[in-house]
Amino acid sequence: MKLEELKKVKLGEYPTPLQEMPHLAAKHGNKIKMWIKRDDTTGPAFGGNKTRKLEYVMADAIDKGCTAMLTYGGPQTNHGRTTVAAAIHCGMKPILVLGGEAPKYLSGNLTLDAMMGTDLYFSSDRDKAAKEVIAKYEAQGDKVYDLPTGGSTMIGAAGYIMAVKEIMDQCEAMDIHPKYLIATVGSLGTFGGLNAGVHYFKAPFKVIGVPVSPGDKVAGAVEFVNKLSDFYDLGFKITADDICVMEGPEDAPYAGEAYNKPDPLTRAAMFELAREEGIISDPTYTGKTLRGFLDMVDKGIIDGDTIFLHTGGAMAVWTKEHLDDMQQELFDNCSITEI
Ligand SMILES: *Cc1c(COP(=O)(O)O)cnc(C)c1O
């Protein structure tokens, strides 16, 4: 398959803004220039990084004649919420199979999933649930597109291969010369796509990844990027030396204790971005990357101008677990006066 021939559906607004963060840079000693690539502004339904992937995924689903779009995630999946909006846009039935028990109260992304009329299924046995759900809709005459968690398929990752070109064009137009692009590492579609894009388009910056959960991500990333190169015939092969994932200090890794586990160090970074630049990040993904970014700047590990990729996710701020955990920090961070 040729990358340039791949079809896509327009779902988001591109190019997303590339903005400077002068106040945050000043707070960290003006050692480097900081930019933020606002992939949190794409839409639809508040968008985020999944939109770039879904533009290609939905075109594939339309090509295959699908009438229903099924995907997976945790109860608060941003990917799920964005996929629902994309499916609606393309006239397909949105279906989510989510982990765990059915909720009694809907908050965060689930509020929006419900508002968009999604068919929601909860199960702790994803594969079994998927089989049942697909069989149910097919019996009704639907053709179901089965999209893996995070939309990180070869087709979905094309979104972030092409994002590298968009960033290179913006840098040229703005006459800026970043040394690094820092991004969150989750299901690898974003980080893998970016790494493939940097090799394919010979970008002048290096990608640094920060993981959202503990554990080695390098081997998986190498495999994913090489698979992308084979799939699109991009003509390169990378090794572990070409992948940079920064895990942070052993006693306080950037990923925190676990995926989606509320973490005060992550929130401190989120609060800082909000106070300095008026930009909202999230406790599960971008906040962890942001904490890693600022820590690496302070320690001189990042020694050149950097673009921080904001992949969205702010909906998580309004989930009960995260709100409960940060109440005191919120009160401490502002002043509230009754007059
Ligand atoms: C899904 C997600 C990521 C991770 O992207 P992957 O392509 O799965 O690695 C990062 N940030 C946010 C806000 C997300 O929703």
Coordinates of C-alpha atoms and ligand atoms in Angstrom, one line a residue:
M1 CA 0.0 0.0 0.0
K2 CA 1.3 3.5 -0.8
L3 CA 0.9 6.1 1.9
E4 CA 0.1 8.9 -0.5
E5 CA -2.7 6.8 -2.1
L6 CA -4.4 6.1 1.2
K7 CA -8.0 7.5 1.4
K8 CA -9.2 9.6 4.3
V9 CA -12.4 11.2 5.5
K10 CA -12.2 14.7 6.8
L11 CA -13.1 14.6 10.5
G12 CA -10.8 17.2 12.1
E13 CA -9.5 20.7 11.5
Y14 CA -5.9 20.6 10.2
P15 CA -3.2 21.8 10.5
T16 CA -3.7 22.1 14.2
P17 CA -2.1 25.2 15.8
L18 CA 1.5 25.1 16.7
Q19 CA 1.9 27.6 19.6
E20 CA 4.8 28.9 21.6
M21 CA 4.7 28.6 25.4
P22 CA 6.8 31.6 26.6
H23 CA 5.6 31.7 30.2
L24 CA 6.3 28.0 30.8
A25 CA 9.7 28.3 29.2
A26 CA 10.5 31.3 31.4
K27 CA 9.4 29.4 34.5
H28 CA 12.0 26.8 33.5
G29 CA 14.8 29.2 33.1
N30 CA 14.4 30.0 29.4
K31 CA 16.9 27.3 28.6
I32 CA 15.0 26.2 25.6
K33 CA 12.0 27.4 23.5
M34 CA 8.8 25.4 24.1
W35 CA 6.1 24.9 21.5
I36 CA 2.9 23.0 21.9
K37 CA 1.2 21.2 18.9
R38 CA -2.5 21.4 19.7
D39 CA -3.9 18.1 18.5
D40 CA -6.3 18.5 21.4
T41 CA -8.2 21.0 19.2
T42 CA -9.0 18.7 16.3
G43 CA -12.7 17.8 17.0
P44 CA -15.0 15.9 16.5
A45 CA -16.6 15.7 20.0
F46 CA -13.5 17.4 21.5
G47 CA -11.2 15.2 19.3
G48 CA -7.6 14.6 20.3
N49 CA -5.0 12.4 18.7
K50 CA -7.4 9.6 17.7
T51 CA -8.9 11.9 15.0
R52 CA -5.9 11.7 12.7
K53 CA -6.0 7.9 12.9
L54 CA -9.8 7.8 12.4
E55 CA -9.7 9.9 9.2
Y56 CA -7.9 6.9 7.6
V57 CA -9.8 4.2 9.6
M58 CA -13.2 5.6 8.6
A59 CA -12.3 5.7 4.9
D60 CA -11.3 2.0 5.2
A61 CA -14.6 1.2 6.9
I62 CA -16.6 3.0 4.2
D63 CA -14.6 1.2 1.5
K64 CA -15.5 -2.1 3.2
G65 CA -19.2 -1.2 3.3
C66 CA -19.4 -1.3 7.1
T67 CA -22.6 0.0 8.8
A68 CA -21.4 -0.3 12.4
M69 CA -18.2 0.8 14.1
L70 CA -17.0 -1.2 17.1
T71 CA -14.0 -0.3 19.3
Y72 CA -12.7 -1.0 22.7
G73 CA -11.1 0.6 25.8
G74 CA -11.3 1.4 29.4
P75 CA -14.6 3.0 30.6
Q76 CA -13.1 6.5 30.1
T77 CA -11.5 5.8 26.7
N78 CA -10.9 9.0 24.7
H79 CA -10.4 6.8 21.7
G80 CA -13.9 5.4 22.2
R81 CA -15.5 8.8 22.5
T82 CA -13.8 10.1 19.3
T83 CA -14.6 6.9 17.4
V84 CA -18.3 7.3 18.3
A85 CA -18.4 10.8 16.9
A86 CA -16.5 9.7 13.8
A87 CA -18.9 6.8 13.2
I88 CA -21.9 9.1 13.6
H89 CA -20.3 11.6 11.1
C90 CA -20.0 8.7 8.6
G91 CA -23.5 7.4 9.2
M92 CA -22.4 4.2 11.1
K93 CA -23.8 2.8 14.3
P94 CA -21.3 3.5 17.2
I95 CA -20.6 0.5 19.5
L96 CA -18.2 0.4 22.4
V97 CA -17.0 -2.7 24.4
L98 CA -15.5 -1.3 27.6
G99 CA -13.7 -3.0 30.5
G100 CA -15.3 -3.8 33.8
E101 CA -18.7 -3.5 35.3
A102 CA -21.5 -1.3 34.0
P103 CA -21.4 2.1 35.7
K104 CA -24.3 3.5 37.8
Y105 CA -23.2 7.1 37.2
L106 CA -21.9 8.5 33.9
S107 CA -19.1 11.1 34.0
G108 CA -16.2 12.3 31.8
N109 CA -16.1 10.5 28.4
L110 CA -19.0 8.3 29.3
T111 CA -21.3 11.3 29.6
L112 CA -20.5 12.1 25.9
D113 CA -20.7 8.5 24.8
A114 CA -24.2 8.3 26.3
M115 CA -25.2 11.7 24.8
M116 CA -24.2 10.5 21.4
G117 CA -26.4 7.5 21.7
T118 CA -23.7 4.8 21.8
D119 CA -24.5 1.1 22.3
L120 CA -22.3 0.5 25.4
Y121 CA -21.3 -3.0 26.5
F122 CA -19.2 -3.7 29.6
S123 CA -17.3 -6.9 30.1
S124 CA -14.1 -8.1 31.9
D125 CA -13.7 -10.6 29.0
R126 CA -13.1 -8.4 26.0
D127 CA -12.6 -11.1 23.4
K128 CA -15.7 -13.1 24.4
A129 CA -17.8 -9.9 24.6
A130 CA -16.5 -8.8 21.1
K131 CA -17.5 -12.1 19.6
E132 CA -21.0 -11.9 21.0
V133 CA -21.5 -8.3 20.1
I134 CA -20.3 -8.8 16.5
A135 CA -22.6 -11.8 16.1
K136 CA -25.5 -9.8 17.5
Y137 CA -25.2 -7.0 15.0
E138 CA -24.4 -9.2 12.1
A139 CA -27.6 -11.2 12.8
Q140 CA -29.4 -7.8 12.4
G141 CA -27.8 -7.3 9.0
D142 CA -25.0 -4.9 10.0
K143 CA -21.5 -5.1 8.8
V144 CA -19.2 -4.4 11.8
Y145 CA -15.8 -2.8 11.5
D146 CA -13.7 -4.2 14.4
L147 CA -11.3 -1.5 15.4
P148 CA -8.6 -2.5 18.0
T149 CA -8.0 -0.4 21.1
G150 CA -6.5 3.0 20.4
G151 CA -7.1 2.7 16.7
S152 CA -3.4 1.8 16.4
T153 CA -3.6 -0.3 13.3
M154 CA -1.4 0.1 10.3
I155 CA -4.1 2.2 8.7
G156 CA -4.7 4.3 11.8
A157 CA -1.0 5.0 12.4
A158 CA -0.9 6.7 8.9
G159 CA -2.4 9.7 10.7
Y160 CA 0.8 10.2 12.7
I161 CA 3.1 9.4 9.8
M162 CA 1.5 12.2 7.9
A163 CA 1.4 14.5 11.0
V164 CA 5.2 14.7 10.8
K165 CA 4.9 16.3 7.4
E166 CA 2.4 18.8 8.7
I167 CA 4.7 19.7 11.6
M168 CA 7.7 20.1 9.3
D169 CA 5.7 22.4 7.0
Q170 CA 4.6 24.5 10.0
C171 CA 8.1 24.7 11.3
E172 CA 9.3 25.9 7.9
A173 CA 6.5 28.5 7.6
M174 CA 7.2 29.8 11.2
D175 CA 11.0 29.6 10.7
I176 CA 11.5 27.6 13.8
H177 CA 13.9 24.7 14.3
P178 CA 13.0 22.4 17.1
K179 CA 15.4 19.7 18.1
Y180 CA 12.8 17.4 19.7
L181 CA 9.2 16.4 19.4
I182 CA 7.9 14.9 22.7
A183 CA 4.8 12.6 22.6
T184 CA 2.9 10.2 24.8
V185 CA 3.4 6.5 24.3
G186 CA 0.2 4.4 24.7
S187 CA -1.0 1.9 22.2
L188 CA 1.8 3.0 19.9
G189 CA -0.2 4.4 17.0
T190 CA 0.9 7.9 17.8
F191 CA 4.5 7.3 18.8
G192 CA 5.1 4.6 16.2
G193 CA 3.5 6.7 13.5
L194 CA 5.7 9.7 14.4
N195 CA 8.9 7.7 14.4
A196 CA 8.0 6.2 11.0
G197 CA 7.2 9.7 9.8
V198 CA 10.4 11.2 11.0
H199 CA 12.4 8.5 9.2
Y200 CA 10.3 8.6 6.0
F201 CA 10.2 12.4 5.7
K202 CA 13.8 12.8 7.1
A203 CA 12.5 15.3 9.7
P204 CA 15.2 17.5 11.4
F205 CA 13.8 16.7 14.9
K206 CA 14.0 13.6 17.1
V207 CA 10.9 12.0 18.7
I208 CA 11.0 11.5 22.5
G209 CA 8.3 9.3 24.1
V210 CA 7.0 9.2 27.6
P211 CA 5.0 6.1 28.5
V212 CA 1.5 6.1 30.2
S213 CA 2.1 2.8 32.0
P214 CA 5.1 1.1 33.4
G215 CA 7.1 -1.5 31.4
D216 CA 9.4 -1.5 28.4
K217 CA 8.0 0.1 25.3
V218 CA 11.0 0.1 23.1
A219 CA 10.8 -3.5 21.6
G220 CA 7.2 -3.0 20.8
A221 CA 7.8 0.4 19.2
V222 CA 10.7 -1.0 17.0
E223 CA 8.4 -3.8 15.8
F224 CA 5.5 -1.4 15.1
V225 CA 7.6 1.1 13.2
N226 CA 9.3 -1.6 11.1
K227 CA 5.9 -3.1 10.4
L228 CA 4.7 0.3 9.2
S229 CA 7.7 0.6 7.0
D230 CA 6.9 -2.8 5.4
F231 CA 3.2 -2.1 5.1
Y232 CA 3.6 1.2 3.3
D233 CA 6.9 0.3 1.6
L234 CA 8.7 3.3 3.3
G235 CA 12.1 1.8 2.7
F236 CA 13.8 1.9 6.1
K237 CA 14.4 -0.5 9.0
I238 CA 15.1 0.8 12.5
T239 CA 16.6 -0.7 15.6
A240 CA 16.2 -0.1 19.4
D241 CA 18.9 2.7 19.0
D242 CA 16.5 4.7 16.9
I243 CA 13.8 4.8 19.5
C244 CA 13.9 7.1 22.5
V245 CA 11.5 6.4 25.4
M246 CA 12.2 8.2 28.6
E247 CA 10.9 6.5 31.7
G248 CA 12.1 9.0 34.3
P249 CA 13.6 8.4 37.8
E250 CA 13.3 4.8 39.1
D251 CA 11.7 5.9 42.3
A252 CA 9.2 8.2 40.6
P253 CA 8.7 7.1 37.0
Y254 CA 6.8 9.5 34.7
A255 CA 4.2 6.8 34.0
G256 CA 3.4 6.8 37.7
E257 CA 2.2 3.6 39.4
A258 CA -0.2 2.4 36.7
Y259 CA -2.3 3.4 33.7
N260 CA -4.9 6.0 34.7
K261 CA -3.8 6.0 38.3
P262 CA -4.2 9.5 39.7
D263 CA -0.8 10.8 40.6
P264 CA 0.1 14.1 42.4
L265 CA 3.3 14.6 40.4
T266 CA 1.4 14.4 37.1
R267 CA -1.2 16.8 38.5
A268 CA 1.5 19.3 39.5
A269 CA 2.6 19.5 35.9
M270 CA -1.0 19.8 34.7
F271 CA -1.7 22.6 37.1
E272 CA 1.5 24.3 36.0
L273 CA 0.6 24.2 32.3
A274 CA -2.9 25.5 33.2
R275 CA -1.5 28.4 35.4
E276 CA 1.3 29.4 33.0
E277 CA -0.4 29.0 29.6
G278 CA -4.1 28.5 30.2
I279 CA -3.9 25.1 28.5
I280 CA -5.7 22.1 29.9
S281 CA -3.9 18.7 29.8
D282 CA -5.1 15.4 31.4
P283 CA -4.1 13.1 34.3
T284 CA -3.9 9.9 32.3
Y285 CA -1.8 10.8 29.2
T286 CA -0.6 14.2 28.5
G287 CA 0.0 15.2 32.1
K288 CA 2.5 12.4 32.5
T289 CA 4.3 13.4 29.3
L290 CA 4.3 17.0 30.4
R291 CA 5.8 16.1 33.8
G292 CA 8.5 14.1 31.9
F293 CA 9.1 17.0 29.6
L294 CA 9.6 19.6 32.3
D295 CA 11.7 17.2 34.4
M296 CA 14.0 16.6 31.4
V297 CA 14.3 20.3 30.7
D298 CA 15.2 21.0 34.4
K299 CA 17.8 18.2 34.3
G300 CA 19.3 19.3 31.0
I301 CA 18.4 16.0 29.4
I302 CA 16.4 17.9 26.8
D303 CA 18.9 20.4 25.6
G304 CA 17.2 22.0 22.6
D305 CA 14.0 23.7 21.5
T306 CA 11.1 21.2 21.8
I307 CA 7.5 20.7 20.5
F308 CA 5.2 19.1 23.0
L309 CA 2.5 17.2 21.3
H310 CA -0.8 17.7 23.1
T311 CA -2.9 14.6 22.3
G312 CA -6.1 15.7 24.1
G313 CA -7.8 13.8 26.8
A314 CA -9.0 16.7 29.1
M315 CA -12.4 14.9 29.5
A316 CA -10.7 12.8 32.2
V317 CA -10.5 15.8 34.4
W318 CA -14.2 15.5 34.9
T319 CA -14.3 11.9 36.0
K320 CA -15.3 11.3 39.6
E321 CA -12.1 9.5 40.6
H322 CA -9.8 12.3 39.3
L323 CA -12.0 15.1 40.7
D324 CA -12.1 13.4 44.1
D325 CA -8.3 13.0 44.1
M326 CA -7.5 16.6 43.3
Q327 CA -10.1 18.5 45.3
Q328 CA -7.6 19.8 47.9
E329 CA -5.0 20.6 45.2
L330 CA -7.6 22.6 43.4
F331 CA -8.5 24.6 46.5
D332 CA -4.8 25.2 47.2
N333 CA -4.2 26.3 43.6
C334 CA -6.6 29.3 43.6
S335 CA -8.2 31.7 45.9
I336 CA -11.8 31.6 46.7
T337 CA -13.4 34.5 48.5
E338 CA -17.0 35.1 49.4
I339 CA -17.8 38.8 49.5
Ligands
LIG1 C1 -4.9 7.5 23.3 C2 -4.3 8.7 23.8 C3 -2.9 8.8 23.8 C4 -2.0 7.6 23.4 O1 -2.0 7.5 22.0 P1 -1.6 6.1 21.4 O2 -1.6 6.3 19.9 O3 -2.6 5.1 21.9 O4 -0.2 5.7 21.9 C5 -2.3 9.9 24.3 N1 -3.0 11.0 24.7 C6 -4.3 10.9 24.8 C7 -5.1 12.0 25.4 C8 -5.0 9.7 24.3 O5 -6.3 9.7 24.4

